[in-house]
XYZ file of C-alpha atoms in Angstrom:
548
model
C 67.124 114.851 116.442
C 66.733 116.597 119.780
C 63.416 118.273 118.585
C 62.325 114.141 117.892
C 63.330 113.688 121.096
C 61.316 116.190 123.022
C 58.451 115.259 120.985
C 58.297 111.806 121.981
C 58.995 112.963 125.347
C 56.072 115.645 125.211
C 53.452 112.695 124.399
C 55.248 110.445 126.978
C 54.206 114.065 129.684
C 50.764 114.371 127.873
C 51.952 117.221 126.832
C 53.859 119.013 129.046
C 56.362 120.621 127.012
C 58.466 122.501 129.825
C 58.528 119.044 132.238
C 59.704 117.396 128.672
C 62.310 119.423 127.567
C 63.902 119.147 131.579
C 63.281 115.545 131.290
C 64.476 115.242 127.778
C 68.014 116.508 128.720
C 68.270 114.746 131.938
C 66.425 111.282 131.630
C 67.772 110.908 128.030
C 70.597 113.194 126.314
C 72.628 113.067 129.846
C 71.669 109.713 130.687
C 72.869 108.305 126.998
C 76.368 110.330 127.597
C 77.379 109.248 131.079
C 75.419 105.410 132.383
C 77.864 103.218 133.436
C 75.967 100.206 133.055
C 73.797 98.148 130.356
C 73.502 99.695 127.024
C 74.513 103.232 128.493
C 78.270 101.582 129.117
C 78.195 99.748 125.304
C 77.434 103.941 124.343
C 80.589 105.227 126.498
C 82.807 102.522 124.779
C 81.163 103.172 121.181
C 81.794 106.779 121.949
C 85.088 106.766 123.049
C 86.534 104.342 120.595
C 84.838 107.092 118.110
C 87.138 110.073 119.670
C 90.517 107.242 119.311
C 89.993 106.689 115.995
C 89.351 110.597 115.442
C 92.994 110.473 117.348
C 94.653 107.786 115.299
C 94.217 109.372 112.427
C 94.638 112.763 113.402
C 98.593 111.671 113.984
C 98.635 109.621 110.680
C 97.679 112.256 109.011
C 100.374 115.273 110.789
C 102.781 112.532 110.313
C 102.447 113.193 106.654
C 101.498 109.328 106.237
C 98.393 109.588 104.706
C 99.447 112.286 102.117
C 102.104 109.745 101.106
C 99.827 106.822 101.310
C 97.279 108.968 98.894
C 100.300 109.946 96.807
C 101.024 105.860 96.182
C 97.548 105.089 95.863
C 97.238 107.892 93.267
C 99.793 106.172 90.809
C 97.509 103.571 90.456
C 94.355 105.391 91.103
C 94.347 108.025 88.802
C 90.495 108.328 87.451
C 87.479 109.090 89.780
C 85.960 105.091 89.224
C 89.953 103.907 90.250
C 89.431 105.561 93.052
C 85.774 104.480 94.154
C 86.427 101.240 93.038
C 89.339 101.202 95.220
C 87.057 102.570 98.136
C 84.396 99.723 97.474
C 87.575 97.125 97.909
C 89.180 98.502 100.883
C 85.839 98.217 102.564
C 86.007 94.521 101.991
C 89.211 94.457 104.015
C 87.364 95.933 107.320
C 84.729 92.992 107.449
C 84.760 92.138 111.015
C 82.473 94.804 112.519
C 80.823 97.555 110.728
C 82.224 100.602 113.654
C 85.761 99.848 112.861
C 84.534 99.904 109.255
C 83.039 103.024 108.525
C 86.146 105.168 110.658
C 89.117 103.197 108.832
C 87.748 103.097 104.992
C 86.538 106.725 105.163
C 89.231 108.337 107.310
C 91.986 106.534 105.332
C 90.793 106.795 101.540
C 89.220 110.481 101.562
C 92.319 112.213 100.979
C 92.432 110.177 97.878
C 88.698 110.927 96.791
C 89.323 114.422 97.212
C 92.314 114.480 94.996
C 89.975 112.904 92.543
C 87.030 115.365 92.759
C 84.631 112.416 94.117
C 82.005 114.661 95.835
C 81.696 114.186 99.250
C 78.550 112.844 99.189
C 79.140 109.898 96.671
C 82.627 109.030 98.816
C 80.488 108.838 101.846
C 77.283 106.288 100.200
C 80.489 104.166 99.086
C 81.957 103.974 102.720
C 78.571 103.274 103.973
C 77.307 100.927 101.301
C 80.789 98.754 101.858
C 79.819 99.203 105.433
C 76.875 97.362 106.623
C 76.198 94.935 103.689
C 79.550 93.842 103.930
C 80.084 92.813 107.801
C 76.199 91.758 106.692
C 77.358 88.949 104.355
C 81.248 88.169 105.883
C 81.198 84.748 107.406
C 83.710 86.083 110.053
C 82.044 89.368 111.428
C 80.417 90.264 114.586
C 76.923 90.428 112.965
C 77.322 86.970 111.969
C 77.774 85.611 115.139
C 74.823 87.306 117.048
C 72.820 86.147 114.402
C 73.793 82.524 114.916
C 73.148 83.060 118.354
C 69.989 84.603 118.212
C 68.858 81.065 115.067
C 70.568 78.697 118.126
C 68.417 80.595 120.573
C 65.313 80.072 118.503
C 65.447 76.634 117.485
C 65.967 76.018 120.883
C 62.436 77.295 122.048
C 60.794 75.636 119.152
C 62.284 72.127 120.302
C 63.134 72.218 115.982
C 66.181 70.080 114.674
C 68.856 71.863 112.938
C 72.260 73.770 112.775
C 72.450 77.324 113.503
C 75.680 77.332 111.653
C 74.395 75.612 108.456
C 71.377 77.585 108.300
C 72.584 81.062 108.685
C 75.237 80.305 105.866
C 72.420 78.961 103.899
C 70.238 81.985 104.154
C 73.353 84.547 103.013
C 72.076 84.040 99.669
C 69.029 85.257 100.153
C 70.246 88.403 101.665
C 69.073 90.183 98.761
C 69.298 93.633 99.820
C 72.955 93.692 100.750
C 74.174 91.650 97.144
C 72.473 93.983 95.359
C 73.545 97.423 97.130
C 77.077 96.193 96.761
C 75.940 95.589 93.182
C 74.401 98.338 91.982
C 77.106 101.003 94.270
C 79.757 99.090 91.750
C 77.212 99.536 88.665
C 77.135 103.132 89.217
C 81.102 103.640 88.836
C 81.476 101.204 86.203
C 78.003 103.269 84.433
C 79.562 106.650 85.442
C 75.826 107.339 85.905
C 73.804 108.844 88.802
C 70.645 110.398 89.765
C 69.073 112.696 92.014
C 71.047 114.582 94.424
C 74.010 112.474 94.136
C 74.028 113.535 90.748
C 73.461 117.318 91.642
C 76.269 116.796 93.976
C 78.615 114.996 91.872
C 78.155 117.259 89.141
C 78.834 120.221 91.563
C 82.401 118.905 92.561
C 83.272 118.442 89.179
C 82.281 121.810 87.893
C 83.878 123.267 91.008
C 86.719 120.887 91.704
C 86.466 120.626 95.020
C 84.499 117.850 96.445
C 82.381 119.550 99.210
C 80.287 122.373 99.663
C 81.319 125.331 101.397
C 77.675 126.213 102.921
C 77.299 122.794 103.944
C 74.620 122.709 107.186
C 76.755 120.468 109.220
C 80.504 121.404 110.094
C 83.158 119.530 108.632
C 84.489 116.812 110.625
C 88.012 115.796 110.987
C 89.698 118.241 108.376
C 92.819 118.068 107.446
C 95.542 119.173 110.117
C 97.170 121.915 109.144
C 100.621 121.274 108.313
C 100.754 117.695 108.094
C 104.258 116.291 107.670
C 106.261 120.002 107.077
C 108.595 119.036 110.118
C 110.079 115.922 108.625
C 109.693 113.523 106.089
C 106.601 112.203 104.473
C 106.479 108.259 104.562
C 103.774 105.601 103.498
C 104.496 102.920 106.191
C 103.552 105.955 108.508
C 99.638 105.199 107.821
C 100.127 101.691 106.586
C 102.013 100.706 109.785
C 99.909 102.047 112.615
C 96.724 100.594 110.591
C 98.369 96.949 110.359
C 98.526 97.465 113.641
C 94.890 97.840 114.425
C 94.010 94.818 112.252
C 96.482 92.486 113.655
C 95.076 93.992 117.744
C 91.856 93.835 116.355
C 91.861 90.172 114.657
C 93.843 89.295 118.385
C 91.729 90.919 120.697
C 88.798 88.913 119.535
C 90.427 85.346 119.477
C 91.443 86.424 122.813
C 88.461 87.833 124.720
C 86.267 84.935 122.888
C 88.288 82.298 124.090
C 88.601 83.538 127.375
C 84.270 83.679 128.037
C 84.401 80.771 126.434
C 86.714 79.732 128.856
C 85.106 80.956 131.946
C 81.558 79.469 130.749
C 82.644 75.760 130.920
C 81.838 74.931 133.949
C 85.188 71.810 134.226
C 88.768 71.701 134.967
C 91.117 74.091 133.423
C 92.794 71.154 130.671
C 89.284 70.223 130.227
C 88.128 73.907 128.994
C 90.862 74.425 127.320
C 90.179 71.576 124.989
C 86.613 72.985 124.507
C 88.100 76.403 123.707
C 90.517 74.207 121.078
C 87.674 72.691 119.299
C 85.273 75.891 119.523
C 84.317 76.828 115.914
C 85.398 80.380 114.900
C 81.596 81.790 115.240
C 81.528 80.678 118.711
C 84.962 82.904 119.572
C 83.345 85.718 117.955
C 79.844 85.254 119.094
C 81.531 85.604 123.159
C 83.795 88.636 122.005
C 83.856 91.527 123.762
C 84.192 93.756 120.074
C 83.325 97.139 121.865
C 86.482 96.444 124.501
C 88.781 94.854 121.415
C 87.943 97.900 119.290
C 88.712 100.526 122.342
C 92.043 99.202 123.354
C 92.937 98.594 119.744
C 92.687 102.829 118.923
C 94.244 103.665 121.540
C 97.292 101.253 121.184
C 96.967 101.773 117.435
C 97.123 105.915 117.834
C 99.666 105.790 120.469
C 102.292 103.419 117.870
C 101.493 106.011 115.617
C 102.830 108.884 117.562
C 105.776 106.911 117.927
C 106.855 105.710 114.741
C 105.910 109.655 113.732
C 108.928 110.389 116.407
C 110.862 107.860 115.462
C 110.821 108.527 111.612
C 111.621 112.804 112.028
C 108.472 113.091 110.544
C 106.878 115.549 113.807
C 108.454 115.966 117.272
C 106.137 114.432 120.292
C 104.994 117.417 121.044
C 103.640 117.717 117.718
C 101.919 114.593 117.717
C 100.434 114.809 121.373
C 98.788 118.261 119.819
C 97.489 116.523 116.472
C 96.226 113.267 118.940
C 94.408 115.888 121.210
C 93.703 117.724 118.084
C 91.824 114.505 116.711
C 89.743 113.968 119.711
C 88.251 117.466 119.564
C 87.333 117.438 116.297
C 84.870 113.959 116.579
C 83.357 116.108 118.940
C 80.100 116.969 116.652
C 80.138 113.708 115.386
C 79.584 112.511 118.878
C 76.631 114.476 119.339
C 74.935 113.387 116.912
C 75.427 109.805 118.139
C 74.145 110.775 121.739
C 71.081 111.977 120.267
C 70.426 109.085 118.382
C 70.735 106.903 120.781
C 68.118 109.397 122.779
C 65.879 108.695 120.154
C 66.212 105.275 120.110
C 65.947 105.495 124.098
C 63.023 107.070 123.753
C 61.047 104.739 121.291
C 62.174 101.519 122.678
C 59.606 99.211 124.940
C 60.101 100.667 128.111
C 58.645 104.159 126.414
C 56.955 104.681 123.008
C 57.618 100.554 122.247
C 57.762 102.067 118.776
C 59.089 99.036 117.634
C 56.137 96.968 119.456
C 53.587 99.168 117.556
C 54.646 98.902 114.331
C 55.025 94.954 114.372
C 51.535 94.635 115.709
C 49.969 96.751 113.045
C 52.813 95.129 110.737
C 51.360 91.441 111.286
C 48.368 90.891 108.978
C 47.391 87.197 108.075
C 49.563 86.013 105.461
C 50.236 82.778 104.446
C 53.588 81.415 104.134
C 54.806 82.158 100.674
C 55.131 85.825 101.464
C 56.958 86.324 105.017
C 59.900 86.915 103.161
C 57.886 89.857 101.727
C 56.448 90.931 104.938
C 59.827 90.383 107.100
C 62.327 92.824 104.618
C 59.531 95.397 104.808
C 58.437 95.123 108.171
C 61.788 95.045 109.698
C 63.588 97.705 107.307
C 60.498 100.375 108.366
C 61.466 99.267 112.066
C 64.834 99.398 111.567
C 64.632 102.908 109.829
C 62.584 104.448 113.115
C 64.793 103.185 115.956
C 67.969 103.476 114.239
C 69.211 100.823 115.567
C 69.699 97.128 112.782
C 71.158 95.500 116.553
C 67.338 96.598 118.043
C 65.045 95.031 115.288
C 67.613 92.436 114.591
C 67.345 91.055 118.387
C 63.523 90.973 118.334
C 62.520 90.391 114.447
C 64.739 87.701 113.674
C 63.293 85.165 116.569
C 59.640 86.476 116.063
C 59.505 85.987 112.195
C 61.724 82.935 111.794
C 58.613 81.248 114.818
C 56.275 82.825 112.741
C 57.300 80.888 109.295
C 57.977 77.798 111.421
C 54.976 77.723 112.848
C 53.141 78.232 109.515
C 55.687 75.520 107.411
C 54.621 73.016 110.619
C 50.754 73.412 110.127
C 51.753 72.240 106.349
C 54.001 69.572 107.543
C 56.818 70.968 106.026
C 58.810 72.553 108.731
C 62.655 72.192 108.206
C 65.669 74.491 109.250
C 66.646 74.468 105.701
C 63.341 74.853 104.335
C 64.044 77.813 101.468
C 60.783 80.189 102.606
C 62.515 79.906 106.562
C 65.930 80.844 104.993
C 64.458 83.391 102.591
C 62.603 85.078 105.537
C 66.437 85.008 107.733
C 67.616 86.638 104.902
C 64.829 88.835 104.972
C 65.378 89.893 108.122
C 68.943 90.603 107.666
C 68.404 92.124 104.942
C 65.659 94.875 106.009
C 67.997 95.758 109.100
C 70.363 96.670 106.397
C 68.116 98.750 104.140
C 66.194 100.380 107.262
C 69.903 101.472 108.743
C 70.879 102.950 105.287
C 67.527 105.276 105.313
C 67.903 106.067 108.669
C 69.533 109.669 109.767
C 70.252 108.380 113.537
C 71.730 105.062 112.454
C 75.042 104.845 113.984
C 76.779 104.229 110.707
C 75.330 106.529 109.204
C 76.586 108.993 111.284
C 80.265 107.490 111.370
C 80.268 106.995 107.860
C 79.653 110.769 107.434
C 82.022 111.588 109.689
C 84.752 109.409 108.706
C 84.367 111.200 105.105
C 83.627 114.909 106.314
C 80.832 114.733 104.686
C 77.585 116.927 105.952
C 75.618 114.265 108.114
C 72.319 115.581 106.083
C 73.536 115.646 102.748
C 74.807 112.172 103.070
C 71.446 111.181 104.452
C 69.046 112.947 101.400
C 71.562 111.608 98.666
C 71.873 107.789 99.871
C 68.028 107.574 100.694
C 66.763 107.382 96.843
C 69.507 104.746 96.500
C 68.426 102.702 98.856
C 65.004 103.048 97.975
C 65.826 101.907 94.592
C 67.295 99.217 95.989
C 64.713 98.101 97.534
C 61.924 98.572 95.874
C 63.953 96.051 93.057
C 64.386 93.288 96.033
C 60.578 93.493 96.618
C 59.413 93.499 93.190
C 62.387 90.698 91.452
C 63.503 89.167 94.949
C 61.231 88.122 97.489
C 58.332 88.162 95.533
C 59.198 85.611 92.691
C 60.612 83.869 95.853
C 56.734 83.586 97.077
C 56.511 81.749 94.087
C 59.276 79.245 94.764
C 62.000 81.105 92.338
C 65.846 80.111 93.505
C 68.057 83.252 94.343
C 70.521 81.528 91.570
C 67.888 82.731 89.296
C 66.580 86.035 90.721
C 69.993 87.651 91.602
C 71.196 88.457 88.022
C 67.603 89.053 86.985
C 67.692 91.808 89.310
C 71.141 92.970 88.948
C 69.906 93.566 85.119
C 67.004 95.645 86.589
C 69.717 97.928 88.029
C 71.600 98.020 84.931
C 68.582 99.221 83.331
C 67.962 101.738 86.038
C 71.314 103.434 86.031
C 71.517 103.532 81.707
C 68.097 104.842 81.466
C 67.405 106.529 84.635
C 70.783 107.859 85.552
C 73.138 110.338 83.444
C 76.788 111.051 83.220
C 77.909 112.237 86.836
C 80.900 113.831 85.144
C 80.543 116.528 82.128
C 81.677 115.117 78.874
C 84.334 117.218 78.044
C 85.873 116.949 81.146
C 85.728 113.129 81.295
C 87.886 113.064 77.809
C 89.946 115.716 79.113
C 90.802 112.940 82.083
C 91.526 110.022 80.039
C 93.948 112.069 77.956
C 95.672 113.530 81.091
C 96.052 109.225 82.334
C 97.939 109.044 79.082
C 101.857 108.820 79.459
C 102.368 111.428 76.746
C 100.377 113.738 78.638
C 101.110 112.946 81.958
C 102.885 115.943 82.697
C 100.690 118.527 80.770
C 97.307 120.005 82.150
C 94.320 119.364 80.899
C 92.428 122.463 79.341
C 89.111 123.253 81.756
C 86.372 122.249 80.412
C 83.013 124.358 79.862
C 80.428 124.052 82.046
C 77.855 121.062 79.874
C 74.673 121.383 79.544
C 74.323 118.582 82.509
C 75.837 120.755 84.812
C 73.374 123.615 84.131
C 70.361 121.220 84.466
C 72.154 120.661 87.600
C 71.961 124.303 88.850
C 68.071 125.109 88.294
């Protein structure tokens, strides 16, 4: 990422490589780490909510809580698609903004996946497919309500009649890309089939048993601390407590900071505005929320409850958990600089430099008629979304420039309507490409967290979700927005296309886990061999096609 960097600073300097390296660590890497204001301040808060969470569940885990937690989820959870199904559900719990997401679900559920031997790799495409595509498609989320905000905005300017709320709700079903990812991530555990690298890597923790790779490029992030829970007891509500917690401060802190700008922008008497804040919708409290603030004060109260219930409960002393909270900061450390450079990179493409995103609309924007902006939107944006990083920096610009686009082509046929199904097909578009583009993308932020969250090297997560998400897409082009062109319903297309995955994954895909030891595992689940140890299995003949 830094090398990116410096090259788009070198052709910023015509050249100059020695003025663009200086300028690349002062005017971008430095400036991305320490600005107080505008998007540099939103980075401070993103990054130190990061190192709190890194904190919270550092202490959880030297409380012994998430050992115990694991060791309750394990009764139930007892086969590797228990536990990734179980992943895939959590993740529907942490729907409100995708940040929070990707720390809680991966932080809280890997000591679980490891006891499982679910490879790294495939424990980190779960967090992140649950991620995005789920805050994506939640009708309470933070996504949700910039996007209503951004449709309000729009029909505004266009002088066109409609409800923001009605048609953003209408257009969730043509979010194709997100349905299906959630679709086909289930598919593969139900399947027990991968391909690619996941299935290289999946078939190297089961041969191995452990679930990453020693000689992995990246460090590990967050490991386990050493000697979690040895000074007292081991308890459950240890982890579950302190993470109720952050739900409850979480779900609070919105209401609260949403009601209060809504508050302060009605411009009337105090009783007066606090009727309007009464009969404010729920997307209007979390389209004013301050989420970066909520989520910041939220760790930190969250990590320091945890240190004391540890105290409280004997499980560690307070010196003990100060250590393990300082402990958890340092180790988000690499994490966190591989968010500052992606946000250099998106610094350094955005329209006051490279106006990467600019470029690639322009040449992006060939005469089509209306049938097939859908098309154009989930390709244009996902390739825009892929280069900057950043679904919040296409999302902002694409969604108002497409959805005038498609208006302004349905008016010339006097058809224009804000539920017309090619103007919701092309918001769902939209969504959807910011989606597949951040999935692709090695300096999306959560991306980065999601690999992070799960220890999980940052470029082997990248390489084995990318021909996912190609295959994803490619099968939302081809049985999505293209029949949709041709006036098709989504009612139709969705399990047309979730058949097309089922197809993929039976024919393309093959067993992630060796026969032999698969049976071994269902006759270890059994209560008459509960207590006995499965024989080890031989290395199959899928695990040697593996190795060469």
């Amino acid at each position: 990422m830094f090398v990116a960097v410096l090259c788009g600073t070198a052709i910023l300097d015509q050249g100059n490589l020695f003025h663009a390296f200086l300028q690349t660590i002062d005017s971008f890497v430095l400036v991305e780490s320490t600005a107080s204001a505008g998007s540099g301040a939103l980075h401070i808060t993103t990054l130190t909510v990061m190192l709190f969470f890194g904190s919270l569940f550092s202490v959880i885990a030297a409380s012994g809580g998430l050992s115990a937690l694991t060791d309750r989820l394990g009764r139930r959870a007892k086969t590797r698609e228990h536990g990734q199904m179980l992943t895939l559900l959590f993740g529907f719990c942490a729907f409100f903004d995708d940040y929070a997401h990707a720390l809680i679900v991966g932080k809280t559920l890997r000591p679980l996946s490891d006891r499982l031997k679910v490879s790294r790799e495939k424990f980190a495409f779960l967090v992140d497919t649950s991620c995005a595509p789920v805050v994506a498609l939640a009708i309470i989320s933070t996504w949700l309500a910039a996007e209503r905000g951004s449709i309000r905005d729009t029909f505004t300017s266009l002088g066109a009649a409609g409800g923001a709320t009605t048609t953003l709700l209408a257009s969730l079903p043509y979010c194709f890309y997100p349905i299906l990812m959630l679709i086909f991530a289930t598919l593969t555990i139900f399947v027990g089939q991968d391909f690619g690298p996941m299935l290289r890597a999946e078939l190297w923790a089961s041969e191995q048993e452990q679930s990453s790779r020693s000689d992995a490029a990246d460090p590990q992030v967050l490991p386990d601390v050493d000697g979690e829970g040895r000074e007292g007891r081991r308890l459950a509500r240890n982890a579950c407590l302190p993470i109720l917690l952050l739900f409850g401060l979480i779900a609070v802190g919105l209401w609260w900071t949403g009601s209060e700008e809504l508050a302060s922008h009605a411009n009337v008497p105090a009783p007066a505005s606090t009727q309007q804040v009464e009969t404010a919708t729920w997307l209007d409290f979390l389209e004013q929320a301050k989420a970066p603030r909520v989520l910041l004060f939220s760790a930190f109260l969250a990590s320091a409850g945890a240190i004391a219930l540890g105290v409280w409960s004997q499980s560690f002393t307070l010196q003990r958990g100060l250590s393990a909270w300082v402990a958890g900061l340092q180790r988000m450390v690499p994490a966190a600089l591989i968010l500052i450079l992606s946000w250099s990179f998106q610094r350094i493409c955005d329209a006051d430099h490279l106006n990467t995103a600019g470029f690639l609309m322009e040449i992006g924007q060939p005469r089509v008629t209306v049938e097939w902006m859908p098309l154009v939107a989930f390709l244009a944006v996902g390739l825009t979304s892929f280069l900057v990083g950043s679904s919040w920096a296409a999302l902002s610009f694409a969604l108002p420039l497409f959805m005038s686009m498609t208006y302004a082509l349905l008016t010339d046929l006097n058809e224009a309507s804000a539920t017309h199904p090619l103007l919701l097909a092309t918001i769902g578009a939209v969504i959807g490409g910011t989606v597949f583009g951040r999935h692709c993308s090695p300096i999306s932020e959560t991306v980065v967290l999601s690999s992070a969250s799960s220890s999980c090297s940052h470029l082997d997560h990248v390489l084995t979700q990318l021909p996912y998400a190609l295959t994803v897409a490619a099968v939302v082009a081809l049985f999505g927005y293209v029949p949709v062109a041709f006036g098709h319903s989504p009612v139709v297309l969705l399990p047309i296309a979730t058949t097309v995955l089922y197809v993929i994954l039976q024919f393309g895909g093959r067993p992630s886990v060796p026969a032999a030891e698969a049976a071994a595992s269902a006759d270890a689940t059994k209560p008459e061999n509960a207590g006995a140890k499965a024989p080890a299995a031989a290395a199959s003949p899928a695990v040697e096609a593996a190795r060469s």
